[in-house]
Coordinates of C-alpha atoms in Angstrom, one line a residue:
M1 CA 12.6 1.3 -33.9
K2 CA 11.1 1.6 -30.7
I3 CA 9.5 4.9 -29.0
V4 CA 9.2 5.0 -25.3
V5 CA 7.3 7.3 -23.5
G6 CA 7.8 8.0 -19.7
E7 CA 4.6 7.6 -18.1
G8 CA 5.3 7.7 -14.3
S9 CA 3.0 9.9 -12.3
C10 CA 5.2 12.9 -12.7
G11 CA 5.5 12.3 -16.8
I12 CA 1.6 11.9 -17.0
A13 CA 1.2 15.2 -14.8
A14 CA 3.5 16.9 -17.4
G15 CA 1.4 15.7 -20.3
A16 CA 3.1 12.4 -21.5
A17 CA -0.2 11.0 -22.1
K18 CA -1.0 13.5 -24.4
V19 CA 2.5 13.0 -26.1
Y20 CA 1.7 9.4 -26.5
S21 CA -1.4 9.8 -28.2
A22 CA -0.2 12.5 -30.5
I23 CA 2.8 10.0 -31.8
E24 CA 0.2 7.1 -31.8
A25 CA -2.0 9.4 -34.2
L26 CA 0.8 9.8 -36.7
L27 CA 2.6 6.5 -36.6
G28 CA 0.5 4.9 -39.0
S29 CA 2.2 2.0 -40.8
S30 CA 5.6 2.8 -39.4
E31 CA 7.4 -0.2 -38.6
A32 CA 8.4 1.7 -35.3
M33 CA 6.9 0.4 -31.8
L34 CA 5.1 2.6 -29.4
T35 CA 5.3 1.7 -25.9
V36 CA 5.7 3.1 -22.1
T37 CA 8.0 3.0 -19.3
G38 CA 7.9 4.2 -15.9
C39 CA 9.5 7.0 -14.2
I40 CA 12.9 7.7 -15.6
G41 CA 14.0 9.7 -12.8
M42 CA 14.8 13.2 -14.4
C43 CA 11.5 14.7 -13.5
F44 CA 12.5 18.2 -14.3
L45 CA 12.7 17.2 -17.8
E46 CA 9.3 15.3 -18.3
P47 CA 7.7 14.7 -20.5
I48 CA 10.5 12.2 -21.7
V49 CA 10.7 10.2 -25.1
D50 CA 13.6 7.8 -25.6
I51 CA 14.1 6.3 -28.9
Y52 CA 15.8 3.0 -29.3
D53 CA 17.4 1.0 -32.2
G54 CA 17.2 -2.4 -30.8
D55 CA 18.9 -2.3 -27.2
E56 CA 20.6 1.0 -28.0
L57 CA 19.2 4.3 -26.8
K58 CA 19.6 6.5 -29.7
K59 CA 17.9 9.7 -28.7
R60 CA 16.5 10.9 -25.2
L61 CA 14.1 13.9 -26.0
V62 CA 13.0 16.1 -23.3
K63 CA 10.1 18.5 -22.4
V64 CA 8.3 17.0 -25.4
Q65 CA 5.2 18.4 -26.3
P66 CA 2.0 17.0 -28.5
D67 CA 3.3 19.1 -31.4
D68 CA 6.9 17.4 -31.2
A69 CA 5.2 14.0 -32.6
E70 CA 5.7 15.3 -36.2
K71 CA 9.4 15.6 -35.4
I72 CA 9.7 12.5 -33.9
I73 CA 8.0 10.5 -36.4
A74 CA 10.4 12.1 -39.2
Y75 CA 13.3 11.1 -37.1
V76 CA 12.0 7.4 -37.0
N77 CA 11.8 7.6 -40.7
G78 CA 15.2 9.0 -41.2
D79 CA 15.5 12.7 -40.7
E80 CA 18.6 12.7 -38.2
K81 CA 18.0 16.5 -37.7
A82 CA 14.4 16.3 -37.0
V83 CA 14.6 16.3 -33.1
D84 CA 17.4 19.2 -32.9
G85 CA 16.3 21.4 -30.1
I86 CA 14.2 18.9 -27.9
E87 CA 17.3 16.3 -27.2
I88 CA 18.7 16.1 -23.9
S89 CA 21.9 18.4 -23.1
D90 CA 25.1 16.8 -22.3
D91 CA 24.8 18.5 -18.9
D92 CA 21.5 16.9 -18.1
K93 CA 22.9 13.7 -19.0
Q94 CA 24.9 13.8 -16.0
F95 CA 22.0 13.6 -13.7
L96 CA 21.8 9.9 -14.3
E97 CA 25.3 9.1 -15.5
K98 CA 26.7 10.2 -11.8
Q99 CA 24.1 7.9 -10.3
T100 CA 24.4 4.2 -9.0
R101 CA 21.3 2.6 -9.6
I102 CA 20.2 -1.0 -7.7
A103 CA 16.7 -0.2 -6.5
L104 CA 16.2 1.9 -9.5
R105 CA 17.8 -0.3 -11.9
H106 CA 14.9 -1.0 -14.2
C107 CA 13.1 2.3 -13.8
G108 CA 12.6 3.9 -17.2
L109 CA 14.1 0.8 -19.0
I110 CA 11.3 -1.5 -19.0
N111 CA 7.5 -1.6 -19.6
P112 CA 6.2 -2.1 -16.0
E113 CA 2.9 -3.5 -17.4
K114 CA 4.6 -6.5 -19.2
I115 CA 6.3 -9.5 -17.5
E116 CA 8.5 -10.4 -20.2
E117 CA 10.4 -7.2 -20.4
Y118 CA 11.1 -7.9 -16.6
T119 CA 12.2 -11.8 -16.9
A120 CA 14.3 -10.1 -20.1
Q121 CA 16.2 -8.3 -17.3
D122 CA 16.9 -11.4 -15.4
G123 CA 13.7 -11.0 -13.4
Y124 CA 12.8 -13.7 -11.1
K125 CA 16.2 -15.3 -11.6
A126 CA 17.0 -14.5 -8.0
L127 CA 13.7 -16.1 -6.6
E128 CA 14.8 -19.3 -8.9
K129 CA 18.2 -19.2 -7.2
V130 CA 16.7 -18.9 -3.7
L131 CA 14.3 -21.8 -4.4
N132 CA 16.4 -24.3 -5.9
T133 CA 19.7 -23.7 -4.2
M134 CA 19.3 -21.8 -0.9
T135 CA 17.8 -22.6 2.5
P136 CA 16.0 -19.8 4.4
E137 CA 18.9 -19.5 6.6
E138 CA 21.4 -19.2 3.8
V139 CA 19.2 -16.3 2.4
I140 CA 19.3 -14.7 5.7
E141 CA 22.7 -15.0 6.0
E142 CA 23.4 -13.4 2.3
I143 CA 21.4 -10.2 3.5
K144 CA 23.4 -10.2 6.7
V145 CA 26.5 -10.1 4.8
S146 CA 25.2 -7.4 2.4
G147 CA 24.6 -5.2 5.4
L148 CA 21.2 -4.0 4.0
A149 CA 19.3 -1.9 6.7
G150 CA 15.9 -0.9 6.3
R151 CA 15.5 2.1 4.2
G152 CA 12.0 3.1 5.5
G153 CA 13.9 5.6 8.0
A154 CA 15.1 3.5 11.1
G155 CA 17.8 1.9 9.4
F156 CA 17.5 -1.5 11.2
P157 CA 19.6 -4.2 9.8
T158 CA 17.1 -6.1 7.6
W159 CA 18.8 -9.7 8.5
F160 CA 17.8 -9.2 12.2
K161 CA 14.1 -8.5 11.5
W162 CA 14.0 -11.4 9.1
N163 CA 15.7 -13.9 11.4
A164 CA 13.6 -12.6 14.4
A165 CA 10.5 -13.7 12.5
R166 CA 12.0 -16.7 11.1
Q167 CA 12.7 -17.8 14.8
S168 CA 9.4 -17.1 16.0
Q169 CA 7.2 -20.2 16.8
G170 CA 4.0 -20.9 14.8
E171 CA 3.3 -22.0 11.2
E172 CA 1.2 -18.8 10.4
K173 CA 3.4 -15.9 9.6
Y174 CA 2.9 -12.9 7.3
L175 CA 5.2 -10.5 5.2
I176 CA 4.3 -7.1 4.9
C177 CA 5.6 -4.2 2.6
N178 CA 5.1 -0.7 3.8
A179 CA 4.3 1.2 0.9
D180 CA 2.5 4.0 3.0
E181 CA 4.9 6.8 1.8
G182 CA 3.7 9.8 3.6
D183 CA 6.6 12.4 3.9
P184 CA 5.8 15.6 2.1
G185 CA 8.0 15.8 -1.0
A186 CA 8.9 12.0 -1.0
F187 CA 8.2 10.0 -4.2
M188 CA 10.8 7.2 -4.1
D189 CA 8.1 3.9 -3.1
R190 CA 5.8 5.3 -5.5
A191 CA 8.1 5.7 -8.4
V192 CA 9.5 2.0 -7.6
I193 CA 5.9 0.6 -7.7
E194 CA 4.9 2.3 -10.8
S195 CA 8.0 1.5 -12.7
D196 CA 9.1 -2.1 -11.7
P197 CA 6.6 -3.7 -9.9
H198 CA 7.8 -7.1 -10.6
N199 CA 11.1 -6.3 -8.7
L200 CA 9.2 -5.6 -5.6
I201 CA 7.2 -8.8 -5.8
E202 CA 10.4 -10.7 -6.3
G203 CA 12.2 -9.2 -3.1
M204 CA 8.8 -9.5 -1.2
L205 CA 8.7 -13.4 -2.3
I206 CA 12.3 -14.0 -1.2
G207 CA 11.6 -12.3 2.3
A208 CA 8.8 -14.6 2.8
Y209 CA 10.5 -17.6 1.9
A210 CA 13.2 -16.7 4.4
I211 CA 10.9 -16.1 7.3
G212 CA 8.4 -19.0 6.2
A213 CA 5.5 -16.7 5.2
K214 CA 2.8 -17.8 2.9
E215 CA 0.9 -14.9 2.8
A216 CA 2.3 -11.1 1.6
V217 CA 0.7 -7.9 1.6
V218 CA 1.5 -4.5 0.2
Y219 CA 0.0 -1.5 2.2
V220 CA 0.0 1.2 -0.2
R221 CA -1.8 4.5 0.2
A222 CA -5.0 5.0 -2.1
E223 CA -3.3 8.4 -3.3
Y224 CA -1.3 6.3 -5.5
P225 CA -4.1 4.9 -8.0
L226 CA -1.1 4.4 -10.9
A227 CA 1.0 2.4 -8.7
I228 CA -2.0 0.3 -7.4
E229 CA -3.0 -0.5 -10.8
R230 CA 0.2 -1.3 -12.1
L231 CA 1.0 -3.6 -9.0
K232 CA -2.3 -5.4 -9.4
E233 CA -1.7 -6.2 -13.0
A234 CA 2.0 -7.5 -12.0
I235 CA 0.6 -9.5 -9.5
K236 CA -2.0 -11.1 -12.0
Q237 CA 0.9 -11.6 -14.5
A238 CA 3.4 -13.3 -11.7
E239 CA 0.5 -15.5 -10.6
E240 CA 0.0 -16.5 -14.4
K241 CA 3.6 -17.3 -14.9
G242 CA 3.8 -19.4 -11.9
F243 CA 6.0 -17.0 -10.1
L244 CA 3.4 -16.6 -7.5
G245 CA 0.7 -18.6 -5.7
D246 CA 1.0 -22.4 -5.1
N247 CA 4.0 -24.5 -5.5
I248 CA 6.1 -21.9 -7.0
M249 CA 8.4 -23.1 -9.6
N250 CA 7.6 -26.6 -8.6
S251 CA 9.5 -25.9 -5.4
G252 CA 7.0 -26.6 -2.6
F253 CA 7.0 -23.3 -1.5
S254 CA 3.7 -21.2 -1.7
C255 CA 2.8 -17.6 -1.2
K256 CA 0.3 -15.5 -2.1
M257 CA 0.1 -11.6 -2.3
R258 CA -2.8 -9.0 -2.0
I259 CA -2.8 -5.2 -1.9
K260 CA -4.4 -3.1 0.9
A261 CA -5.0 0.4 -0.2
G262 CA -4.5 2.7 3.1
A263 CA -6.5 5.9 4.0
G264 CA -3.3 7.8 3.7
A265 CA -2.7 8.7 7.5
F266 CA 0.9 9.3 8.3
V267 CA 1.2 7.6 11.3
C268 CA 0.4 4.4 9.5
G269 CA 3.9 4.3 8.3
E270 CA 4.7 3.2 11.7
E271 CA 4.8 -0.4 11.7
T272 CA 2.3 -1.2 14.5
A273 CA -0.2 1.3 13.7
L274 CA -0.1 -0.2 9.9
I275 CA -0.9 -3.4 11.2
E276 CA -3.8 -2.0 13.1
S277 CA -5.1 -0.4 9.7
L278 CA -4.7 -3.7 8.2
Q279 CA -6.7 -5.3 10.5
G280 CA -9.8 -2.8 10.0
E281 CA -8.9 -0.9 13.3
R282 CA -8.1 2.8 13.6
G283 CA -4.2 3.2 12.7
M284 CA -2.9 3.8 16.2
P285 CA 0.5 2.3 17.4
R286 CA 0.6 -0.4 19.6
L287 CA 2.9 -0.7 22.7
K288 CA 6.3 -2.6 22.1
P289 CA 7.6 -5.3 23.0
P290 CA 6.1 -7.6 21.8
F291 CA 7.6 -6.6 18.6
P292 CA 5.9 -7.7 15.2
A293 CA 8.3 -10.4 14.7
Q294 CA 6.7 -12.0 17.7
S295 CA 3.2 -10.6 17.5
G296 CA 2.1 -8.6 14.6
Y297 CA -0.6 -9.0 12.0
W298 CA -3.5 -10.8 13.6
Y299 CA -0.9 -11.4 16.3
K300 CA 1.0 -13.8 14.5
P301 CA 4.7 -13.3 13.4
S302 CA 5.1 -10.7 11.0
N303 CA 7.9 -9.0 9.2
I304 CA 7.6 -5.4 7.6
N305 CA 9.8 -3.7 5.3
N306 CA 9.7 -0.5 2.8
V307 CA 9.5 -0.6 -0.8
E308 CA 13.0 0.3 -1.3
T309 CA 14.2 -2.4 0.9
F310 CA 12.8 -5.1 -0.9
A311 CA 13.8 -3.5 -4.2
N312 CA 17.5 -4.2 -3.2
V313 CA 16.8 -7.9 -2.4
S314 CA 17.0 -9.6 -5.6
W315 CA 20.1 -7.9 -6.8
I316 CA 21.9 -9.0 -3.6
I317 CA 21.0 -12.5 -4.2
L318 CA 21.8 -12.3 -7.6
N319 CA 25.1 -10.5 -7.3
G320 CA 26.2 -11.4 -3.7
G321 CA 26.0 -9.7 -0.4
D322 CA 29.6 -9.0 -0.6
A323 CA 29.0 -6.7 -3.7
F324 CA 26.4 -4.7 -2.1
A325 CA 28.6 -4.2 1.1
A326 CA 31.4 -3.0 -1.2
M327 CA 29.6 0.1 -1.8
G328 CA 28.8 2.7 0.9
T329 CA 30.6 3.3 4.2
E330 CA 31.6 1.1 7.1
G331 CA 28.3 1.6 8.9
S332 CA 25.9 2.2 5.9
K333 CA 26.2 -0.3 3.1
G334 CA 25.2 -0.2 -0.4
T335 CA 22.9 2.7 -2.1
K336 CA 20.3 5.2 -1.0
V337 CA 17.3 6.5 -3.1
F338 CA 16.7 10.3 -2.6
A339 CA 13.6 12.5 -3.9
L340 CA 15.2 15.7 -4.7
T341 CA 13.1 18.5 -4.5
G342 CA 12.7 22.0 -3.6
K343 CA 14.8 25.2 -4.7
I344 CA 17.1 22.7 -6.9
Q345 CA 17.7 23.2 -10.6
K346 CA 17.3 19.3 -11.3
G347 CA 14.7 17.7 -9.2
G348 CA 13.9 13.7 -9.6
L349 CA 15.0 10.7 -8.2
V350 CA 18.6 10.1 -7.1
E351 CA 20.4 6.9 -6.0
I352 CA 24.1 7.0 -5.0
P353 CA 26.2 5.0 -2.7
M354 CA 26.3 5.7 0.7
G355 CA 29.1 8.0 1.6
K356 CA 28.6 10.7 -0.9
T357 CA 28.1 13.9 0.7
L358 CA 25.1 16.5 0.5
R359 CA 27.2 18.6 -1.9
D360 CA 27.8 15.7 -4.3
V361 CA 23.9 15.3 -4.5
I362 CA 22.7 18.8 -4.4
F363 CA 25.0 20.3 -6.7
D364 CA 27.0 17.8 -8.7
I365 CA 23.9 15.8 -9.5
G366 CA 21.0 18.5 -8.9
G367 CA 22.9 21.3 -10.7
G368 CA 22.9 23.6 -7.5
I369 CA 20.0 26.2 -6.3
K370 CA 17.4 27.6 -8.7
N371 CA 17.5 31.3 -10.1
G372 CA 21.3 32.0 -8.9
K373 CA 19.9 32.0 -5.1
E374 CA 22.1 31.0 -2.1
F375 CA 21.8 27.5 -0.5
K376 CA 20.7 27.8 2.7
A377 CA 19.5 24.3 4.1
V378 CA 18.4 21.1 3.2
Q379 CA 15.5 19.1 4.9
M380 CA 16.4 15.3 5.6
G381 CA 13.9 12.8 6.7
G382 CA 10.5 14.6 6.3
P383 CA 8.5 15.6 9.1
S384 CA 10.5 13.4 11.0
G385 CA 13.8 14.7 10.0
G386 CA 15.6 18.0 10.5
C387 CA 17.0 21.0 8.4
I388 CA 21.2 20.9 7.9
P389 CA 22.6 24.3 7.1
A390 CA 24.9 25.5 4.5
E391 CA 28.1 25.0 6.7
L392 CA 27.3 21.2 6.7
L393 CA 27.2 20.8 3.2
D394 CA 29.8 18.3 3.0
T395 CA 28.1 16.0 5.5
V396 CA 28.5 12.3 4.8
I397 CA 25.4 10.7 3.6
D398 CA 25.0 7.9 5.8
Y399 CA 23.0 7.0 9.2
K400 CA 25.4 8.0 11.7
A401 CA 26.6 11.2 10.1
L402 CA 23.2 12.5 9.3
G403 CA 22.1 11.5 12.7
A404 CA 24.9 13.8 14.3
T405 CA 23.2 16.7 12.9
G406 CA 20.1 16.4 14.5
A407 CA 18.3 15.3 11.2
I408 CA 17.8 11.6 10.0
M409 CA 18.4 9.8 6.9
G410 CA 14.4 8.9 6.9
S411 CA 13.0 7.3 3.6
G412 CA 14.6 9.6 1.3
G413 CA 13.2 13.0 1.1
M414 CA 15.6 15.7 0.4
V415 CA 13.9 19.2 0.2
V416 CA 16.6 21.9 -0.7
M417 CA 16.0 25.7 0.7
D418 CA 17.5 28.8 -0.7
E419 CA 17.9 32.2 1.1
T420 CA 14.3 33.2 0.5
T421 CA 13.0 30.4 3.1
C422 CA 12.3 31.3 6.5
M423 CA 13.3 28.5 8.6
V424 CA 10.8 29.3 11.6
S425 CA 7.9 28.9 8.8
M426 CA 9.5 25.9 7.5
A427 CA 9.6 24.6 11.2
Q428 CA 5.9 25.7 11.3
F429 CA 4.9 23.9 8.2
F430 CA 6.4 20.3 9.4
L431 CA 4.8 20.9 12.9
D432 CA 1.3 21.6 11.5
F433 CA 1.8 18.4 9.6
T434 CA 2.7 16.1 12.6
A435 CA 0.0 17.8 14.6
K436 CA -2.7 16.9 12.3
E437 CA -1.5 13.5 11.7
S438 CA -0.8 12.7 15.3
C439 CA -3.1 9.7 16.0
G440 CA -3.9 11.1 19.5
K441 CA -3.0 8.2 21.5
C442 CA -0.7 9.5 23.6
I443 CA -0.9 12.8 25.5
H444 CA 2.9 14.0 24.6
C445 CA 2.2 14.1 21.2
R446 CA -1.3 14.8 20.8
I447 CA -1.4 17.8 23.2
G448 CA 2.6 18.8 23.0
T449 CA 2.7 19.1 19.2
K450 CA -0.3 21.6 19.4
R451 CA 1.2 23.5 22.1
M452 CA 4.4 23.9 20.1
L453 CA 2.3 25.0 16.8
E454 CA 0.8 27.7 18.7
I455 CA 3.9 29.2 19.7
L456 CA 5.4 28.9 16.0
N457 CA 2.3 30.5 14.7
R458 CA 2.4 33.2 17.2
I459 CA 6.2 33.9 16.3
V460 CA 5.4 33.9 12.6
K461 CA 2.8 36.4 13.1
G462 CA 5.1 38.8 14.9
E463 CA 3.4 38.0 18.5
G464 CA 6.5 36.2 19.9
K465 CA 7.8 36.9 23.1
E466 CA 10.8 36.3 25.3
G467 CA 11.0 32.9 26.5
D468 CA 9.3 31.3 23.6
I469 CA 12.4 29.7 22.1
E470 CA 13.4 28.1 25.3
L471 CA 9.9 27.1 26.0
L472 CA 10.0 25.2 22.6
E473 CA 13.0 23.6 23.5
E474 CA 11.6 22.3 26.7
L475 CA 8.5 21.0 24.8
C476 CA 10.4 19.3 22.2
Y477 CA 12.5 17.0 25.0
S478 CA 9.1 16.3 26.7
I479 CA 7.5 15.1 23.8
K480 CA 10.6 13.0 22.4
D481 CA 10.9 11.4 25.9
G482 CA 7.4 10.7 26.3
A483 CA 5.8 9.9 22.9
L484 CA 4.7 6.2 22.4
C485 CA 5.8 6.0 18.6
G486 CA 8.4 7.3 16.1
L487 CA 6.0 9.9 15.2
G488 CA 5.9 12.1 18.4
Q489 CA 9.4 10.9 19.4
T490 CA 10.8 12.7 16.0
A491 CA 8.3 15.6 15.3
P492 CA 10.4 18.0 17.4
N493 CA 13.3 17.6 14.9
P494 CA 12.5 20.2 12.6
V495 CA 11.9 22.7 15.4
L496 CA 15.3 21.6 17.3
T497 CA 17.6 21.7 14.2
T498 CA 16.3 25.2 13.3
I499 CA 16.6 26.5 16.6
K500 CA 20.2 24.9 16.6
Y501 CA 21.2 26.3 13.2
F502 CA 19.1 29.3 12.7
R503 CA 18.4 30.8 16.4
N504 CA 19.0 34.3 15.0
E505 CA 15.9 33.8 12.7
Y506 CA 13.9 32.9 15.7
E507 CA 15.1 36.0 17.7
A508 CA 14.8 38.4 14.6
H509 CA 11.0 37.3 14.7
I510 CA 10.4 37.8 18.1
K511 CA 12.8 40.8 19.3
E512 CA 12.8 43.0 16.1
K513 CA 9.2 41.4 14.7
K514 CA 11.4 41.0 11.4
C515 CA 11.6 38.0 9.0
P516 CA 15.2 38.0 7.7
A517 CA 14.2 35.9 4.4
R518 CA 11.4 38.3 3.8
S519 CA 8.9 35.4 3.7
C520 CA 6.4 35.8 6.7
P521 CA 3.6 38.1 5.3
D522 CA 2.8 39.4 8.7
L523 CA 5.9 40.7 9.2
L524 CA 6.4 42.5 5.7
S525 CA 5.8 46.1 4.6
Y526 CA 5.6 46.9 1.0
S527 CA 6.5 50.5 -0.6
I528 CA 7.5 51.7 -3.8
D529 CA 10.8 53.8 -4.3
P530 CA 9.9 57.1 -6.2
D531 CA 13.4 57.5 -7.7
K532 CA 13.1 54.0 -9.3
C533 CA 9.4 53.9 -10.3
R534 CA 8.8 54.7 -14.0
G535 CA 5.0 54.8 -13.7
C536 CA 4.4 51.9 -16.0
T537 CA 1.4 51.0 -14.1
L538 CA 2.2 47.2 -14.4
C539 CA 2.2 46.8 -10.5
A540 CA -1.3 48.7 -9.9
K541 CA -2.8 46.4 -12.6
K542 CA -1.7 43.1 -11.0
C543 CA -2.4 44.1 -7.6
P544 CA -5.7 42.1 -6.5
A545 CA -6.2 44.2 -3.5
D546 CA -6.3 47.7 -5.7
A547 CA -3.8 48.7 -3.1
I548 CA -1.3 50.7 -5.7
S549 CA -2.3 53.8 -7.4
G550 CA -0.3 56.5 -9.3
E551 CA -0.6 58.2 -12.8
V552 CA 1.0 56.9 -15.9
K553 CA 4.8 58.0 -15.8
S554 CA 4.4 58.9 -12.3
A555 CA 5.7 57.4 -9.2
H556 CA 3.4 55.0 -7.6
S557 CA 2.6 54.2 -3.9
V558 CA 1.1 51.5 -1.8
D559 CA -1.8 51.8 0.6
T560 CA -0.5 49.6 3.5
S561 CA -4.0 49.6 4.7
K562 CA -5.4 47.7 1.6
C563 CA -2.0 45.8 1.0
I564 CA -2.5 41.8 1.4
K565 CA 1.3 41.3 1.0
C566 CA 0.8 38.8 -2.0
G567 CA 4.1 39.9 -3.7
S568 CA 2.5 40.3 -7.0
C569 CA 3.9 43.9 -7.4
V570 CA 7.4 42.6 -6.9
S571 CA 7.1 39.7 -9.4
V572 CA 5.9 42.3 -12.2
C573 CA 8.2 45.3 -11.6
R574 CA 10.7 45.6 -14.4
F575 CA 12.8 48.5 -12.5
G576 CA 13.4 47.0 -8.9
A577 CA 11.0 50.0 -7.5
V578 CA 9.4 47.9 -5.0
N579 CA 10.7 47.6 -1.5
V580 CA 9.9 44.9 0.6
D581 CA 11.1 45.8 4.5

């Protein structure tokens, strides 16, 4: 038997490394093999341990603790009931069974640090096919047939970018992978690199062959140390096996690959700012045209795609562009990976064919909203995206339909919000992020986002005034029209969509000085209902500001001059006596 511990970043954060060590200490002379895999995708169940008999998954164990190591060893030694209580439920199994995995097809199944496990899954067969039987033009045509669009956010046709770089004059060309995943709540690219680095390498090599590049660079943020470590090892292994370097597979094609660890600036997700950073300059966007396909890295023809885009390439080559195009909608082909986070029952990585609805992902796969709360909105596309309200829950997931709501597909962040989320505060959060991340090159973005943030800060403090909503809208459209790059052009989206769908919340903050979600601290007041209070003293003991007083078994009261509005009293009261107004 084989015991596999999920050691993606999410698993390790939940304690998977300790679980591995506990199992290893008890394994002794057992014939069972202990190994690791990357992110299985079910982050809400980490740490996860899979037990295989040959290629058959016998047991999937969830929320495993180091103390469960004895149960696992007992099961391996023949006690079938030893792992009762930590085995995955039938309901939770649906999380993966309802997905269609292409970019994530190996994630959670192979050891990312062993190239042999990748090649056993037909790894590098697509590269072999390309080098031995296809011209660069035929590769580009296959990608064209597939309809693969860039998964980094803009959804630009991949074949078109490849073809433009291919046709550009010059022998020196570069292929770049944008792994600078900066959206709050997004972790799709990190999971692919940590879990299946050779798939990224193979996709990049096919792209390099197609455009005629002899050097490839992965630009990954330094905050992803595990991804960088595993990718370095994968590059080394690929070189040793002859899949990377000079004269690959005796085909005459040569390509070298290296990693560049970025400093973590959100603006470096924009391709020209990324190129500037690669060259050792400050990450600031260039004017376009010329586009990178004509003048990119070191002002040579260059192509940039993100991790998920490259992760689809080898599958398309092996299975044909038609097979990929058969999934999805007329204008959006294939599958898309989403990082499902927020007020959701089952958070993690979801890959579904384009054409599914938001309801399918949030309720059918994600299990709905935590703690029985009402679904309110979902933020799509991160700081560059927008909030989609409950009434649009049946919106189809494709580039056109999501764009019509005012949001964007983005790289795949999907942050779910419930009735306790203040939409004005949510817009403030994303504006605060983009204002800080602005590179400062253009006035509209540098100054405009700060002015918008100042207005939002006033509104959530109860200092909003008549005309603020209209002023925000005016600033939004000015910034969208005048900003140099995608960061500034899309920064207003969270504000515009929240005003569009939740204007009543803005008006309540400004006119009534109330937060309908009861979320903004400056607009809240706490009191205790004397008819419900039992005088248990829990609230007084929990209050960090000593703002609650009262005798045992007598009604308590709140000193509003001391109250810091932290909500501790609400969380401990068992009788519903604390009122929040």
